[in-house]
């Protein structure tokens, strides 16, 4: 094995990998459907630095997956359209690039792990083929070279007997092993930013922990910026550096992870944390957030969370949408009454 | 896989025997009601009783059970099985030409015809289906949807006659009147009926007619299945891998979309053989279909049974091959 092969696959930390790798500013995505215009993402702003983990938290339908797909440029279009904002990778706006330039960024610089590996892997090709394809199409390698790299990748994500298993099809792997294949596929070209869209929801709890620690370890080794999209508060606490909480297509709170747990400053974040089952409250009724998230075709005026919020007042029901108030160092909340929320405990 | 193939081959035995018995019974009942078909050889002359009886016996129709309505004639069936399977003797027609010779002469024409039809329906059907699927809701999609409905609605018999009269005869006559028109075109592709001078070229139109109905089905299947697959998660993954859209559609989507098309192909082979009887009749192609057709009219039961038995075998082998192909296309299918 040559030195360069080792470097590429082991992913030795690149010294140039510092500072913000991906910056998303005021991103807007809408879906033009027969039922009307759905505002899936309404001005989302976040950034992720090399070697950092940003968790994007929110319930189903809040726009987290759509944000990820918009960043990757794989929105189903129509009906989905990016209508505003910027997505900058290392300063270059991806939205201004040609389709061909964008394609070169995918997998090379920004890669993505999907939720359900069984449906996200092509059922009729071997995992070896699907991994080798990346090297063949992006690096111009031969089939044999690509297959060799595929074996190395499966080794990297600790799939036993990698040499034999490259010849297997996705359905021949267990759920956890399939998700490892997904991770291997995302890491193949050594991207600088990795977007993981609920990477562990389809797995059982013990396997979840293994996958998360593998992901965290590979991220540290390679100094990747990791965007972890999830609705699982438990997963976030362990691995994230910063958290962005999303509601109805907007960021409602952004803060370092310990800050969020210690002093949540948005009523939605607070309610989310209260609804996590806790051992010391065993036997008591679980706390829930009343009501449903708004339909994206009819988001309420003012603060989108107001119909479900126990702090809501007249001001919250009127436009404009509350801006992100700086509530502490690196901590922002989009609530007019954040001081009240913070004091309340 | 090996065990599966053996099991399928064993299943051939009851299928072939069953098909043969049905054929035997139907032809026997036909003779029991319409009388000895051998008389037809003599036209309106009445042959001496002894000559007729001699000839009837020689042609294997001397069994008295053929004069008793609805008698299944088991002993005759036994004799037929014995001749075919133990002596590989498929019998003769009334001119004492061996059925195997008839088949050997006719089979190449039918094989060519079916090949043209299959190539046409697969190549054009898949291309058109993919085009319609990618342009879902657009002009091409509607054009394909409307034209395939038309093709499916028109029976092969009608389509065949229309094509023969308007394309091969009328349009062909115009071509044949043009000076310097290559013979391959005027008397080959557009020959009014099949011509032995252009055994391939003059099968083009009959082949297109034969494949037209299945072409419509293939196009619709491909379109529907492609539409189902373009939104699949693995297609999204393929795009996230930064692959060119040609590869995303041509490799990742198409491979999955073709699985139902291959399934259809298995059953379609039977339909093509049935359609060949009609198409060969319309375009006077001296293929298997025409031989069967003629033999049914003259009551040459040995010919009917011999040829149809061989067709049953061809169909069984072809559908086994398609099932094997199916497993190659979709690795999730296991035969054990």
PDB file of N, CA and C in Angstrom, chain A residues 7-55:
ATOM      1  N   UNK A   7      -2.896   7.839   3.506  1.00  0.00           N
ATOM      2  CA  UNK A   7      -3.280   9.187   3.884  1.00  0.00           C
ATOM      3  C   UNK A   7      -4.761   9.429   3.586  1.00  0.00           C
ATOM      4  N   UNK A   8      -5.146   9.038   2.392  1.00  0.00           N
ATOM      5  CA  UNK A   8      -6.485   9.348   1.964  1.00  0.00           C
ATOM      6  C   UNK A   8      -7.546   8.606   2.777  1.00  0.00           C
ATOM      7  N   UNK A   9      -7.287   7.325   2.978  1.00  0.00           N
ATOM      8  CA  UNK A   9      -8.333   6.542   3.616  1.00  0.00           C
ATOM      9  C   UNK A   9      -8.328   6.702   5.129  1.00  0.00           C
ATOM     10  N   UNK A  10      -7.158   6.806   5.723  1.00  0.00           N
ATOM     11  CA  UNK A  10      -7.114   7.000   7.165  1.00  0.00           C
ATOM     12  C   UNK A  10      -7.558   8.414   7.513  1.00  0.00           C
ATOM     13  N   UNK A  11      -7.454   9.328   6.555  1.00  0.00           N
ATOM     14  CA  UNK A  11      -7.942  10.672   6.786  1.00  0.00           C
ATOM     15  C   UNK A  11      -7.163  11.418   7.844  1.00  0.00           C
ATOM     16  N   UNK A  12      -5.867  11.503   7.678  1.00  0.00           N
ATOM     17  CA  UNK A  12      -5.035  12.243   8.617  1.00  0.00           C
ATOM     18  C   UNK A  12      -5.451  13.718   8.585  1.00  0.00           C
ATOM     19  N   UNK A  13      -5.597  14.321   9.777  1.00  0.00           N
ATOM     20  CA  UNK A  13      -6.123  15.677   9.869  1.00  0.00           C
ATOM     21  C   UNK A  13      -5.327  16.645   9.001  1.00  0.00           C
ATOM     22  N   UNK A  14      -6.051  17.387   8.194  1.00  0.00           N
ATOM     23  CA  UNK A  14      -5.450  18.350   7.296  1.00  0.00           C
ATOM     24  C   UNK A  14      -5.282  19.665   8.057  1.00  0.00           C
ATOM     25  N   UNK A  15      -4.067  20.223   8.138  1.00  0.00           N
ATOM     26  CA  UNK A  15      -3.867  21.434   8.931  1.00  0.00           C
ATOM     27  C   UNK A  15      -4.672  22.625   8.416  1.00  0.00           C
ATOM     28  N   UNK A  16      -5.044  22.591   7.119  1.00  0.00           N
ATOM     29  CA  UNK A  16      -5.798  23.711   6.589  1.00  0.00           C
ATOM     30  C   UNK A  16      -7.242  23.703   7.073  1.00  0.00           C
ATOM     31  N   UNK A  17      -7.607  22.642   7.774  1.00  0.00           N
ATOM     32  CA  UNK A  17      -9.003  22.543   8.175  1.00  0.00           C
ATOM     33  C   UNK A  17      -9.281  23.264   9.491  1.00  0.00           C
ATOM     34  N   UNK A  18      -9.455  24.562   9.384  1.00  0.00           N
ATOM     35  CA  UNK A  18      -9.864  25.351  10.548  1.00  0.00           C
ATOM     36  C   UNK A  18     -10.843  26.402  10.058  1.00  0.00           C
ATOM     37  N   UNK A  19     -11.513  27.050  10.971  1.00  0.00           N
ATOM     38  CA  UNK A  19     -12.441  28.121  10.617  1.00  0.00           C
ATOM     39  C   UNK A  19     -13.731  27.590  10.057  1.00  0.00           C
ATOM     40  N   UNK A  20     -14.665  28.487   9.726  1.00  0.00           N
ATOM     41  CA  UNK A  20     -15.969  28.029   9.253  1.00  0.00           C
ATOM     42  C   UNK A  20     -15.861  27.326   7.911  1.00  0.00           C
ATOM     43  N   UNK A  21     -16.357  26.121   7.843  1.00  0.00           N
ATOM     44  CA  UNK A  21     -16.310  25.371   6.589  1.00  0.00           C
ATOM     45  C   UNK A  21     -17.568  25.632   5.786  1.00  0.00           C
ATOM     46  N   UNK A  22     -18.679  25.644   6.469  1.00  0.00           N
ATOM     47  CA  UNK A  22     -19.951  25.837   5.774  1.00  0.00           C
ATOM     48  C   UNK A  22     -20.747  26.916   6.497  1.00  0.00           C
ATOM     49  N   UNK A  23     -21.209  27.887   5.719  1.00  0.00           N
ATOM     50  CA  UNK A  23     -22.034  28.947   6.303  1.00  0.00           C
ATOM     51  C   UNK A  23     -23.323  29.064   5.508  1.00  0.00           C
ATOM     52  N   UNK A  24     -24.429  28.922   6.212  1.00  0.00           N
ATOM     53  CA  UNK A  24     -25.725  29.067   5.562  1.00  0.00           C
ATOM     54  C   UNK A  24     -26.349  30.347   6.096  1.00  0.00           C
ATOM     55  N   UNK A  25     -26.746  31.235   5.184  1.00  0.00           N
ATOM     56  CA  UNK A  25     -27.278  32.526   5.602  1.00  0.00           C
ATOM     57  C   UNK A  25     -28.671  32.739   5.019  1.00  0.00           C
ATOM     58  N   UNK A  26     -29.624  32.940   5.883  1.00  0.00           N
ATOM     59  CA  UNK A  26     -30.981  33.334   5.489  1.00  0.00           C
ATOM     60  C   UNK A  26     -31.558  32.433   4.387  1.00  0.00           C
ATOM     61  N   UNK A  27     -31.380  31.149   4.539  1.00  0.00           N
ATOM     62  CA  UNK A  27     -31.845  30.208   3.511  1.00  0.00           C
ATOM     63  C   UNK A  27     -33.369  30.124   3.493  1.00  0.00           C
ATOM     64  N   UNK A  28     -33.922  30.185   2.303  1.00  0.00           N
ATOM     65  CA  UNK A  28     -35.368  30.080   2.144  1.00  0.00           C
ATOM     66  C   UNK A  28     -35.670  28.970   1.142  1.00  0.00           C
ATOM     67  N   UNK A  29     -36.539  28.058   1.539  1.00  0.00           N
ATOM     68  CA  UNK A  29     -36.958  26.988   0.626  1.00  0.00           C
ATOM     69  C   UNK A  29     -38.470  26.911   0.646  1.00  0.00           C
ATOM     70  N   UNK A  30     -39.056  26.823  -0.529  1.00  0.00           N
ATOM     71  CA  UNK A  30     -40.506  26.630  -0.558  1.00  0.00           C
ATOM     72  C   UNK A  30     -40.858  25.462  -1.468  1.00  0.00           C
ATOM     73  N   UNK A  31     -41.997  24.873  -1.178  1.00  0.00           N
ATOM     74  CA  UNK A  31     -42.514  23.777  -1.996  1.00  0.00           C
ATOM     75  C   UNK A  31     -43.776  24.257  -2.681  1.00  0.00           C
ATOM     76  N   UNK A  32     -43.753  24.188  -4.006  1.00  0.00           N
ATOM     77  CA  UNK A  32     -44.943  24.618  -4.740  1.00  0.00           C
ATOM     78  C   UNK A  32     -45.784  23.386  -5.027  1.00  0.00           C
ATOM     79  N   UNK A  33     -46.764  23.169  -4.207  1.00  0.00           N
ATOM     80  CA  UNK A  33     -47.599  21.977  -4.334  1.00  0.00           C
ATOM     81  C   UNK A  33     -48.996  22.386  -4.757  1.00  0.00           C
ATOM     82  N   UNK A  34     -49.786  21.367  -5.087  1.00  0.00           N
ATOM     83  CA  UNK A  34     -51.170  21.649  -5.483  1.00  0.00           C
ATOM     84  C   UNK A  34     -51.950  22.211  -4.321  1.00  0.00           C
ATOM     85  N   UNK A  35     -51.569  21.804  -3.097  1.00  0.00           N
ATOM     86  CA  UNK A  35     -52.278  22.289  -1.912  1.00  0.00           C
ATOM     87  C   UNK A  35     -51.899  23.729  -1.592  1.00  0.00           C
ATOM     88  N   UNK A  36     -50.937  24.274  -2.304  1.00  0.00           N
ATOM     89  CA  UNK A  36     -50.526  25.655  -2.046  1.00  0.00           C
ATOM     90  C   UNK A  36     -49.029  25.752  -1.839  1.00  0.00           C
ATOM     91  N   UNK A  37     -48.599  26.950  -1.487  1.00  0.00           N
ATOM     92  CA  UNK A  37     -47.182  27.194  -1.296  1.00  0.00           C
ATOM     93  C   UNK A  37     -46.807  26.810   0.136  1.00  0.00           C
ATOM     94  N   UNK A  38     -45.865  25.862   0.281  1.00  0.00           N
ATOM     95  CA  UNK A  38     -45.444  25.482   1.625  1.00  0.00           C
ATOM     96  C   UNK A  38     -44.085  26.103   1.910  1.00  0.00           C
ATOM     97  N   UNK A  39     -44.018  26.914   2.970  1.00  0.00           N
ATOM     98  CA  UNK A  39     -42.746  27.548   3.333  1.00  0.00           C
ATOM     99  C   UNK A  39     -42.005  26.621   4.274  1.00  0.00           C
ATOM    100  N   UNK A  40     -41.134  25.794   3.703  1.00  0.00           N
ATOM    101  CA  UNK A  40     -40.485  24.771   4.509  1.00  0.00           C
ATOM    102  C   UNK A  40     -39.316  25.346   5.303  1.00  0.00           C
ATOM    103  N   UNK A  41     -38.565  26.246   4.702  1.00  0.00           N
ATOM    104  CA  UNK A  41     -37.422  26.862   5.384  1.00  0.00           C
ATOM    105  C   UNK A  41     -37.541  28.373   5.185  1.00  0.00           C
ATOM    106  N   UNK A  42     -37.551  29.125   6.301  1.00  0.00           N
ATOM    107  CA  UNK A  42     -37.820  30.562   6.211  1.00  0.00           C
ATOM    108  C   UNK A  42     -36.698  31.389   6.826  1.00  0.00           C
ATOM    109  N   UNK A  43     -35.555  31.406   6.167  1.00  0.00           N
ATOM    110  CA  UNK A  43     -34.485  32.250   6.672  1.00  0.00           C
ATOM    111  C   UNK A  43     -33.652  31.572   7.740  1.00  0.00           C
ATOM    112  N   UNK A  44     -33.108  30.419   7.395  1.00  0.00           N
ATOM    113  CA  UNK A  44     -32.265  29.698   8.354  1.00  0.00           C
ATOM    114  C   UNK A  44     -30.811  30.149   8.212  1.00  0.00           C
ATOM    115  N   UNK A  45     -30.200  30.421   9.335  1.00  0.00           N
ATOM    116  CA  UNK A  45     -28.805  30.840   9.342  1.00  0.00           C
ATOM    117  C   UNK A  45     -28.041  29.971  10.331  1.00  0.00           C
ATOM    118  N   UNK A  46     -26.965  29.375   9.867  1.00  0.00           N
ATOM    119  CA  UNK A  46     -26.083  28.645  10.787  1.00  0.00           C
ATOM    120  C   UNK A  46     -24.737  28.460  10.112  1.00  0.00           C
ATOM    121  N   UNK A  47     -23.770  28.064  10.883  1.00  0.00           N
ATOM    122  CA  UNK A  47     -22.475  27.762  10.283  1.00  0.00           C
ATOM    123  C   UNK A  47     -21.877  26.593  11.041  1.00  0.00           C
ATOM    124  N   UNK A  48     -20.966  25.914  10.387  1.00  0.00           N
ATOM    125  CA  UNK A  48     -20.263  24.847  11.101  1.00  0.00           C
ATOM    126  C   UNK A  48     -18.779  24.956  10.783  1.00  0.00           C
ATOM    127  N   UNK A  49     -17.960  24.872  11.841  1.00  0.00           N
ATOM    128  CA  UNK A  49     -16.511  24.960  11.670  1.00  0.00           C
ATOM    129  C   UNK A  49     -15.933  23.572  11.456  1.00  0.00           C
ATOM    130  N   UNK A  50     -14.740  23.548  10.902  1.00  0.00           N
ATOM    131  CA  UNK A  50     -14.045  22.263  10.776  1.00  0.00           C
ATOM    132  C   UNK A  50     -13.855  21.682  12.168  1.00  0.00           C
ATOM    133  N   UNK A  51     -14.082  20.380  12.281  1.00  0.00           N
ATOM    134  CA  UNK A  51     -13.854  19.701  13.544  1.00  0.00           C
ATOM    135  C   UNK A  51     -14.926  19.930  14.593  1.00  0.00           C
ATOM    136  N   UNK A  52     -16.004  20.585  14.181  1.00  0.00           N
ATOM    137  CA  UNK A  52     -17.043  20.916  15.141  1.00  0.00           C
ATOM    138  C   UNK A  52     -18.323  20.146  14.837  1.00  0.00           C
ATOM    139  N   UNK A  53     -19.117  19.878  15.875  1.00  0.00           N
ATOM    140  CA  UNK A  53     -20.401  19.231  15.641  1.00  0.00           C
ATOM    141  C   UNK A  53     -21.530  20.183  15.978  1.00  0.00           C
ATOM    142  N   UNK A  54     -22.351  20.438  14.973  1.00  0.00           N
ATOM    143  CA  UNK A  54     -23.531  21.269  15.190  1.00  0.00           C
ATOM    144  C   UNK A  54     -24.745  20.364  15.115  1.00  0.00           C
ATOM    145  N   UNK A  55     -25.574  20.401  16.157  1.00  0.00           N
ATOM    146  CA  UNK A  55     -26.798  19.606  16.109  1.00  0.00           C
ATOM    147  C   UNK A  55     -27.952  20.507  15.712  1.00  0.00           C
TER     148      UNK A  55
END
